[in-house]
């Protein structure tokens, strides 16, 4: 029986090959490098952009969704897509959009009510985006994530694959925290840091963080504060700066403090960021001198270490002697012999803070042992641990692969720290260790 030949469509095959090559380049570009965008004026040259808009710029308690604000944002995003850019839109506002329909006069504090509002508001918000962006010929795809999706490797890879495929198909991903299912324990609490991690996830060229405030100021503008145009060193340049929390609208969950945290996360992973108002979106995308520009301070980092540095819920602390501090600074694993005190209550695998003798935080790490196991290990070498406690205690207290050093923050910068960082962990009783003879 003669073999049936299929006619080859050369143009289609060439198109598939070009698309595959483009996708491969997209997946592999940017590893361990900084964004090619080094100055604000270069933003128009960015090929892949993450734009995040806050709740206060999209919604209000009284009117649910601000139609004029949505159309302004949509017009700018549509123009970006028409110019050939790859755009990922991180949108807050699901909870806020659901407040008025449910009869809430203010944002509820309990998680169940927030989840209910998000369930209603997410559909309303996405419906508005779908209809509005369709007028610009833009197809959108919803990507709902939780903290776990951007922390655990398997979930992280799935989220990355989903967003990359949407971009490859010419679709604009609209990312939001999945407030309807997120639990208190794993909830981010704001979409600014989700935007920073998403920018890192897809190797974006630049991150725009938009809210109802036009820039970062040295102190409130009404009190004579001056706009900070550029932040090159987040320690020196933010010294003495007063940073606020929630915005004027009262519907968001972060405020300027989370914008700064997100911008620093992005900058430390090689992606520059602009913090400005949603009204400035067109000017910001043109590269005009608006808002506050955060220059890159590092290269692309391992996603797990990025989470460990900025987002992990620290469960306790280990106090290090001077030798251990130097070893950690030289990218070496932390051994029990270099620890002088244990604070808090943590399990094996939990994130802990590593402190020097003055209480200064020098690193974060994932501990290999629970808090109640560590005290009897202190001051002992690996060989001594194996002999006295068993072979399973031969491992490092914190392995170098699960350790990230922390850059010192300015003590004069008034930035709200995370709940874990504010805890005063109790010091566990540490048995006296007899010196080796």
Coordinates of C-alpha atoms in Angstrom, one line a residue, residues 23-424:
X23 CA 10.4 31.0 23.3
X24 CA 13.7 29.2 24.0
X25 CA 15.5 32.5 24.0
X26 CA 12.8 33.9 26.4
X27 CA 13.1 31.0 28.8
X28 CA 16.9 31.2 29.0
X29 CA 17.6 34.9 28.6
X30 CA 18.6 36.8 31.7
X31 CA 20.0 34.0 33.9
X32 CA 22.3 35.6 36.4
X33 CA 22.3 39.0 34.8
X34 CA 20.8 42.4 35.3
X35 CA 18.2 44.0 33.2
X36 CA 19.6 45.8 30.1
X37 CA 17.6 48.9 31.3
X38 CA 20.0 50.9 33.4
X39 CA 18.4 54.3 33.4
X40 CA 14.8 55.6 33.5
X41 CA 15.1 57.2 30.1
X42 CA 15.6 53.7 28.6
X43 CA 12.2 52.3 29.7
X44 CA 10.8 52.7 26.2
X45 CA 13.4 50.1 25.1
X46 CA 12.2 47.5 27.6
X47 CA 10.8 44.4 25.9
X48 CA 9.1 42.8 28.9
X49 CA 7.4 44.9 31.5
X50 CA 5.5 44.2 34.7
X51 CA 2.9 46.8 35.7
X52 CA 1.3 46.7 39.1
X53 CA -1.6 49.0 40.1
X54 CA -2.8 49.3 43.6
X55 CA -6.4 49.0 45.0
X56 CA -6.5 52.7 45.8
X57 CA -6.0 53.6 42.2
X58 CA -8.7 51.3 40.8
X59 CA -11.4 51.1 43.4
X60 CA -13.2 52.8 46.3
X61 CA -15.5 51.6 49.0
X62 CA -18.3 53.9 47.8
X63 CA -18.1 53.2 44.0
X64 CA -16.5 49.7 43.9
X65 CA -14.6 50.0 40.6
X66 CA -13.4 53.5 39.4
X67 CA -14.3 53.4 35.7
X68 CA -12.2 56.4 34.7
X69 CA -9.1 54.9 36.4
X70 CA -9.6 51.5 34.8
X71 CA -9.9 53.1 31.3
X72 CA -6.7 55.1 31.9
X73 CA -4.7 52.1 32.8
X74 CA -6.3 49.9 30.1
X75 CA -5.4 52.5 27.4
X76 CA -1.8 52.6 28.5
X77 CA -1.6 48.8 28.6
X78 CA -3.2 48.5 25.2
X79 CA -0.7 51.0 23.7
X80 CA 2.1 48.9 25.2
X81 CA 0.8 45.7 23.6
X82 CA 0.3 47.5 20.3
X83 CA 3.9 48.6 20.3
X84 CA 5.0 44.9 20.5
X85 CA 5.9 44.8 24.2
X86 CA 5.3 41.8 26.5
X87 CA 3.2 43.0 29.4
X88 CA 2.2 41.3 32.6
X89 CA -0.4 43.3 34.6
X90 CA -0.5 42.7 38.4
X91 CA -3.8 44.1 39.6
X92 CA -4.9 44.6 43.2
X93 CA -8.5 45.5 43.9
X94 CA -10.4 42.1 44.1
X95 CA -11.3 42.6 47.8
X96 CA -12.0 46.3 47.3
X97 CA -14.2 45.7 44.3
X98 CA -16.3 43.3 46.3
X99 CA -16.9 45.6 49.3
X100 CA -19.8 47.7 47.9
X101 CA -21.8 44.8 46.4
X102 CA -21.6 43.0 49.8
X103 CA -22.6 46.1 51.7
X104 CA -19.3 46.6 53.6
X105 CA -18.6 50.2 54.6
X106 CA -15.0 49.5 55.2
X107 CA -12.4 46.8 54.4
X108 CA -13.1 43.9 56.8
X109 CA -10.3 42.6 59.0
X110 CA -11.3 39.0 59.3
X111 CA -9.9 36.6 56.6
X112 CA -13.3 35.0 55.9
X113 CA -14.9 38.3 55.0
X114 CA -12.0 39.3 52.9
X115 CA -12.2 36.0 51.0
X116 CA -15.9 36.6 50.4
X117 CA -15.3 40.1 49.1
X118 CA -12.5 38.7 46.8
X119 CA -14.8 36.0 45.4
X120 CA -17.3 38.7 44.3
X121 CA -14.8 41.4 43.4
X122 CA -12.4 39.3 41.3
X123 CA -15.1 38.4 38.8
X124 CA -16.2 42.0 38.5
X125 CA -12.7 43.3 38.0
X126 CA -11.7 40.7 35.5
X127 CA -15.0 41.3 33.5
X128 CA -14.1 44.9 33.3
X129 CA -10.6 44.2 32.1
X130 CA -11.7 41.6 29.5
X131 CA -14.3 44.1 28.0
X132 CA -12.0 47.1 28.1
X133 CA -8.9 45.5 26.7
X134 CA -10.9 43.7 24.0
X135 CA -11.4 47.2 22.4
X136 CA -7.6 47.3 21.9
X137 CA -7.5 43.8 20.5
X138 CA -5.9 42.4 23.6
X139 CA -6.8 39.0 25.0
X140 CA -6.2 38.6 28.7
X141 CA -5.6 35.5 30.9
X142 CA -6.2 35.4 34.7
X143 CA -3.3 34.1 36.9
X144 CA -4.2 33.7 40.5
X145 CA -1.3 32.9 42.8
X146 CA -0.7 32.4 46.5
X147 CA 2.5 32.8 48.4
X148 CA 3.1 29.1 48.1
X149 CA 3.0 29.3 44.3
X150 CA 6.0 31.6 44.4
X151 CA 7.9 29.9 47.1
X152 CA 7.8 26.1 46.4
X153 CA 9.9 25.0 43.5
X154 CA 7.2 22.8 41.9
X155 CA 4.5 25.5 42.1
X156 CA 7.0 28.1 41.1
X157 CA 7.8 26.2 37.9
X158 CA 4.2 25.7 37.1
X159 CA 3.4 29.4 37.5
X160 CA 6.4 30.3 35.4
X161 CA 5.3 27.9 32.6
X162 CA 1.8 29.3 32.7
X163 CA 2.8 32.9 32.4
X164 CA 5.4 32.2 29.7
X165 CA 2.9 30.3 27.6
X166 CA 0.4 33.1 27.8
X167 CA 3.0 35.6 26.7
X168 CA 4.1 33.3 23.9
X169 CA 0.4 33.2 22.7
X170 CA 0.2 37.0 22.7
X171 CA -2.0 37.0 25.8
X172 CA -1.7 39.6 28.6
X173 CA -1.5 37.8 31.9
X174 CA -3.4 39.5 34.7
X175 CA -1.9 38.4 38.0
X176 CA -3.5 38.7 41.4
X177 CA -3.1 37.1 44.8
X178 CA -5.7 34.4 45.2
X179 CA -7.4 36.1 48.2
X180 CA -10.4 33.8 48.0
X181 CA -8.3 30.8 49.1
X182 CA -5.2 32.2 50.7
X183 CA -4.8 31.3 54.4
X184 CA -3.5 33.8 57.0
X185 CA -0.4 31.7 57.3
X186 CA 0.7 31.9 53.7
X187 CA -1.0 35.2 52.6
X188 CA 1.3 37.9 51.2
X189 CA -1.0 40.7 52.3
X190 CA -0.1 42.9 49.3
X191 CA 0.4 42.6 45.6
X192 CA 3.5 44.8 45.5
X193 CA 5.8 41.9 46.5
X194 CA 3.9 39.5 44.3
X195 CA 4.7 42.0 41.4
X196 CA 8.4 42.0 42.4
X197 CA 8.5 38.2 42.5
X198 CA 6.6 37.9 39.2
X199 CA 9.1 40.3 37.6
X200 CA 11.9 38.0 38.9
X201 CA 10.0 34.9 37.8
X202 CA 9.7 36.0 34.1
X203 CA 13.0 37.9 34.0
X204 CA 11.3 41.3 33.3
X205 CA 13.3 44.3 32.1
X206 CA 11.5 46.8 34.4
X207 CA 8.8 46.9 37.1
X208 CA 6.3 49.7 37.5
X209 CA 4.6 50.0 40.9
X210 CA 1.6 52.4 40.6
X211 CA -0.6 53.7 43.4
X212 CA -2.3 57.0 44.4
X213 CA 1.0 58.6 45.5
X214 CA 3.2 60.1 42.8
X215 CA 6.6 59.4 44.4
X216 CA 8.6 58.5 47.5
X217 CA 9.3 61.7 49.6
X218 CA 11.8 62.4 52.3
X219 CA 8.7 63.0 54.5
X220 CA 5.1 63.9 53.8
X221 CA 4.9 66.6 51.1
X222 CA 2.5 68.7 53.2
X223 CA 5.2 68.8 55.8
X224 CA 7.8 70.0 53.3
X225 CA 9.1 66.7 52.1
X226 CA 11.1 66.5 48.9
X227 CA 10.6 64.0 46.1
X228 CA 13.3 61.3 45.9
X229 CA 14.0 61.0 42.2
X230 CA 16.6 58.1 42.3
X231 CA 17.5 55.5 44.8
X232 CA 20.8 53.9 44.0
X233 CA 21.8 52.7 47.4
X234 CA 18.7 51.8 49.5
X235 CA 20.6 52.2 52.8
X236 CA 22.3 55.5 52.2
X237 CA 19.6 57.1 50.0
X238 CA 16.7 56.2 52.3
X239 CA 18.4 57.3 55.5
X240 CA 16.1 59.5 57.5
X241 CA 13.1 58.9 55.1
X242 CA 9.7 58.6 56.6
X243 CA 7.7 56.0 54.7
X244 CA 3.9 55.7 55.2
X245 CA 1.7 52.7 55.2
X246 CA -1.8 52.5 53.6
X247 CA -2.9 54.9 51.0
X248 CA -5.4 57.7 51.2
X249 CA -8.3 55.6 49.9
X250 CA -8.1 53.2 52.8
X251 CA -8.9 50.1 50.7
X252 CA -5.4 48.7 50.1
X253 CA -3.3 46.6 52.4
X254 CA 0.2 47.8 51.8
X255 CA 0.9 51.5 51.2
X256 CA 4.2 53.1 50.3
X257 CA 6.2 50.9 52.7
X258 CA 5.4 47.8 50.6
X259 CA 6.2 49.7 47.3
X260 CA 9.6 50.4 48.7
X261 CA 10.1 46.8 49.9
X262 CA 9.0 45.5 46.4
X263 CA 11.2 47.9 44.6
X264 CA 14.1 46.8 46.7
X265 CA 13.3 43.1 46.0
X266 CA 13.3 43.8 42.3
X267 CA 16.4 45.9 42.3
X268 CA 18.3 43.3 44.4
X269 CA 17.5 40.7 41.7
X270 CA 18.6 42.8 38.8
X271 CA 15.4 44.5 37.8
X272 CA 15.0 48.3 38.1
X273 CA 11.7 49.7 39.4
X274 CA 9.7 52.9 39.2
X275 CA 7.3 53.9 42.1
X276 CA 4.8 56.5 41.0
X277 CA 1.1 57.2 40.7
X278 CA -1.3 55.5 38.3
X279 CA -2.0 59.0 36.8
X280 CA 1.7 59.0 35.7
X281 CA 1.6 55.7 33.9
X282 CA 2.0 57.2 30.4
X283 CA 4.9 59.5 31.6
X284 CA 6.6 56.6 33.4
X285 CA 6.4 54.4 30.3
X286 CA 7.9 57.2 28.2
X287 CA 10.9 57.3 30.6
X288 CA 10.1 60.8 31.9
X289 CA 11.4 62.0 35.3
X290 CA 8.4 61.1 37.4
X291 CA 8.2 59.1 40.6
X292 CA 11.1 57.4 42.2
X293 CA 13.6 55.2 40.2
X294 CA 15.2 52.3 42.0
X295 CA 18.5 51.3 40.3
X296 CA 19.5 47.7 40.3
X297 CA 21.8 46.7 43.2
X298 CA 22.4 43.0 42.3
X299 CA 22.0 40.3 39.7
X300 CA 19.4 37.7 39.2
X301 CA 19.0 35.4 42.3
X302 CA 17.7 32.0 43.1
X303 CA 14.0 32.4 43.7
X304 CA 14.0 30.5 47.0
X305 CA 16.8 32.7 48.3
X306 CA 15.0 35.8 47.2
X307 CA 12.0 34.6 49.2
X308 CA 14.2 33.7 52.2
X309 CA 15.8 37.2 52.2
X310 CA 12.6 39.2 51.9
X311 CA 9.4 37.2 52.5
X312 CA 10.0 34.3 54.8
X313 CA 8.2 34.2 58.1
X314 CA 11.2 34.1 60.5
X315 CA 10.5 31.6 63.3
X316 CA 13.5 32.2 65.6
X317 CA 17.1 33.4 65.8
X318 CA 20.6 31.9 66.2
X319 CA 23.3 34.1 67.7
X320 CA 26.7 33.7 66.2
X321 CA 30.2 34.3 67.5
X322 CA 32.6 36.4 65.5
X323 CA 34.1 33.5 63.7
X324 CA 30.8 32.2 62.5
X325 CA 29.8 35.7 61.3
X326 CA 32.9 35.8 59.1
X327 CA 32.2 32.3 57.8
X328 CA 28.7 33.1 56.9
X329 CA 29.8 36.3 55.2
X330 CA 32.3 34.2 53.2
X331 CA 29.5 32.0 52.0
X332 CA 30.2 29.0 54.2
X333 CA 27.7 26.8 56.1
X334 CA 26.9 27.5 59.7
X335 CA 28.1 24.9 62.2
X336 CA 26.9 24.4 65.7
X337 CA 30.3 25.3 67.1
X338 CA 29.8 28.9 66.0
X339 CA 26.4 29.5 67.7
X340 CA 26.2 30.9 71.2
X341 CA 22.5 31.2 71.8
X342 CA 19.1 30.0 70.4
X343 CA 15.9 32.1 70.4
X344 CA 12.4 31.2 69.5
X345 CA 10.5 28.0 68.7
X346 CA 11.1 26.5 65.3
X347 CA 11.2 23.2 63.6
X348 CA 13.7 21.6 61.2
X349 CA 13.3 23.4 57.8
X350 CA 12.0 26.6 59.3
X351 CA 13.5 30.0 58.3
X352 CA 15.6 31.6 61.1
X353 CA 17.5 34.9 61.5
X354 CA 21.3 34.8 62.1
X355 CA 22.5 37.5 64.4
X356 CA 25.9 38.7 65.5
X357 CA 26.8 39.3 69.2
X358 CA 25.3 42.8 69.0
X359 CA 22.0 41.6 67.7
X360 CA 22.6 42.8 64.1
X361 CA 21.0 40.6 61.5
X362 CA 23.6 39.2 59.2
X363 CA 21.7 36.4 57.3
X364 CA 18.6 34.3 57.0
X365 CA 18.7 30.5 56.7
X366 CA 16.7 27.3 56.8
X367 CA 17.7 25.3 59.9
X368 CA 18.3 21.6 59.7
X369 CA 17.3 21.1 63.4
X370 CA 14.4 22.1 65.7
X371 CA 14.9 24.7 68.4
X372 CA 14.9 22.1 71.2
X373 CA 17.6 20.1 69.5
X374 CA 20.1 23.0 69.1
X375 CA 21.1 23.9 72.7
X376 CA 22.9 20.6 73.4
X377 CA 24.7 20.9 70.0
X378 CA 26.3 24.3 70.7
X379 CA 30.1 24.5 71.1
X380 CA 30.6 21.0 69.7
X381 CA 32.5 20.1 66.6
X382 CA 30.8 17.8 63.9
X383 CA 32.9 14.9 65.1
X384 CA 31.8 15.5 68.8
X385 CA 28.2 15.8 67.7
X386 CA 28.3 12.5 65.9
X387 CA 30.0 10.8 68.9
X388 CA 27.7 12.1 71.6
X389 CA 24.3 12.5 69.7
X390 CA 24.5 10.2 66.7
X391 CA 25.3 10.4 63.1
X392 CA 22.2 12.4 62.1
X393 CA 23.7 15.3 64.0
X394 CA 26.7 15.4 61.6
X395 CA 24.9 17.8 59.3
X396 CA 25.5 21.6 59.3
X397 CA 23.1 23.7 61.4
X398 CA 22.4 25.8 58.2
X399 CA 23.7 24.6 54.9
X400 CA 25.2 27.3 52.6
X401 CA 22.7 26.5 49.9
X402 CA 19.9 27.5 52.3
X403 CA 21.5 30.7 53.5
X404 CA 21.3 34.2 52.3
X405 CA 23.3 37.1 53.7
X406 CA 21.4 40.3 54.6
X407 CA 22.5 43.8 53.7
X408 CA 22.4 46.2 56.7
X409 CA 19.4 48.5 56.8
X410 CA 19.7 52.1 57.8
X411 CA 18.6 52.5 61.4
X412 CA 17.3 55.9 60.6
X413 CA 14.9 54.9 57.8
X414 CA 11.5 54.5 59.3
X415 CA 10.2 51.5 57.3
X416 CA 7.7 49.1 58.8
X417 CA 9.2 45.7 59.2
X418 CA 7.4 42.3 58.9
X419 CA 5.6 40.8 61.9
X420 CA 8.3 38.1 62.3
X421 CA 11.1 40.7 62.3
X422 CA 9.3 42.6 65.1
X423 CA 9.0 39.6 67.4
X424 CA 11.1 39.4 70.6

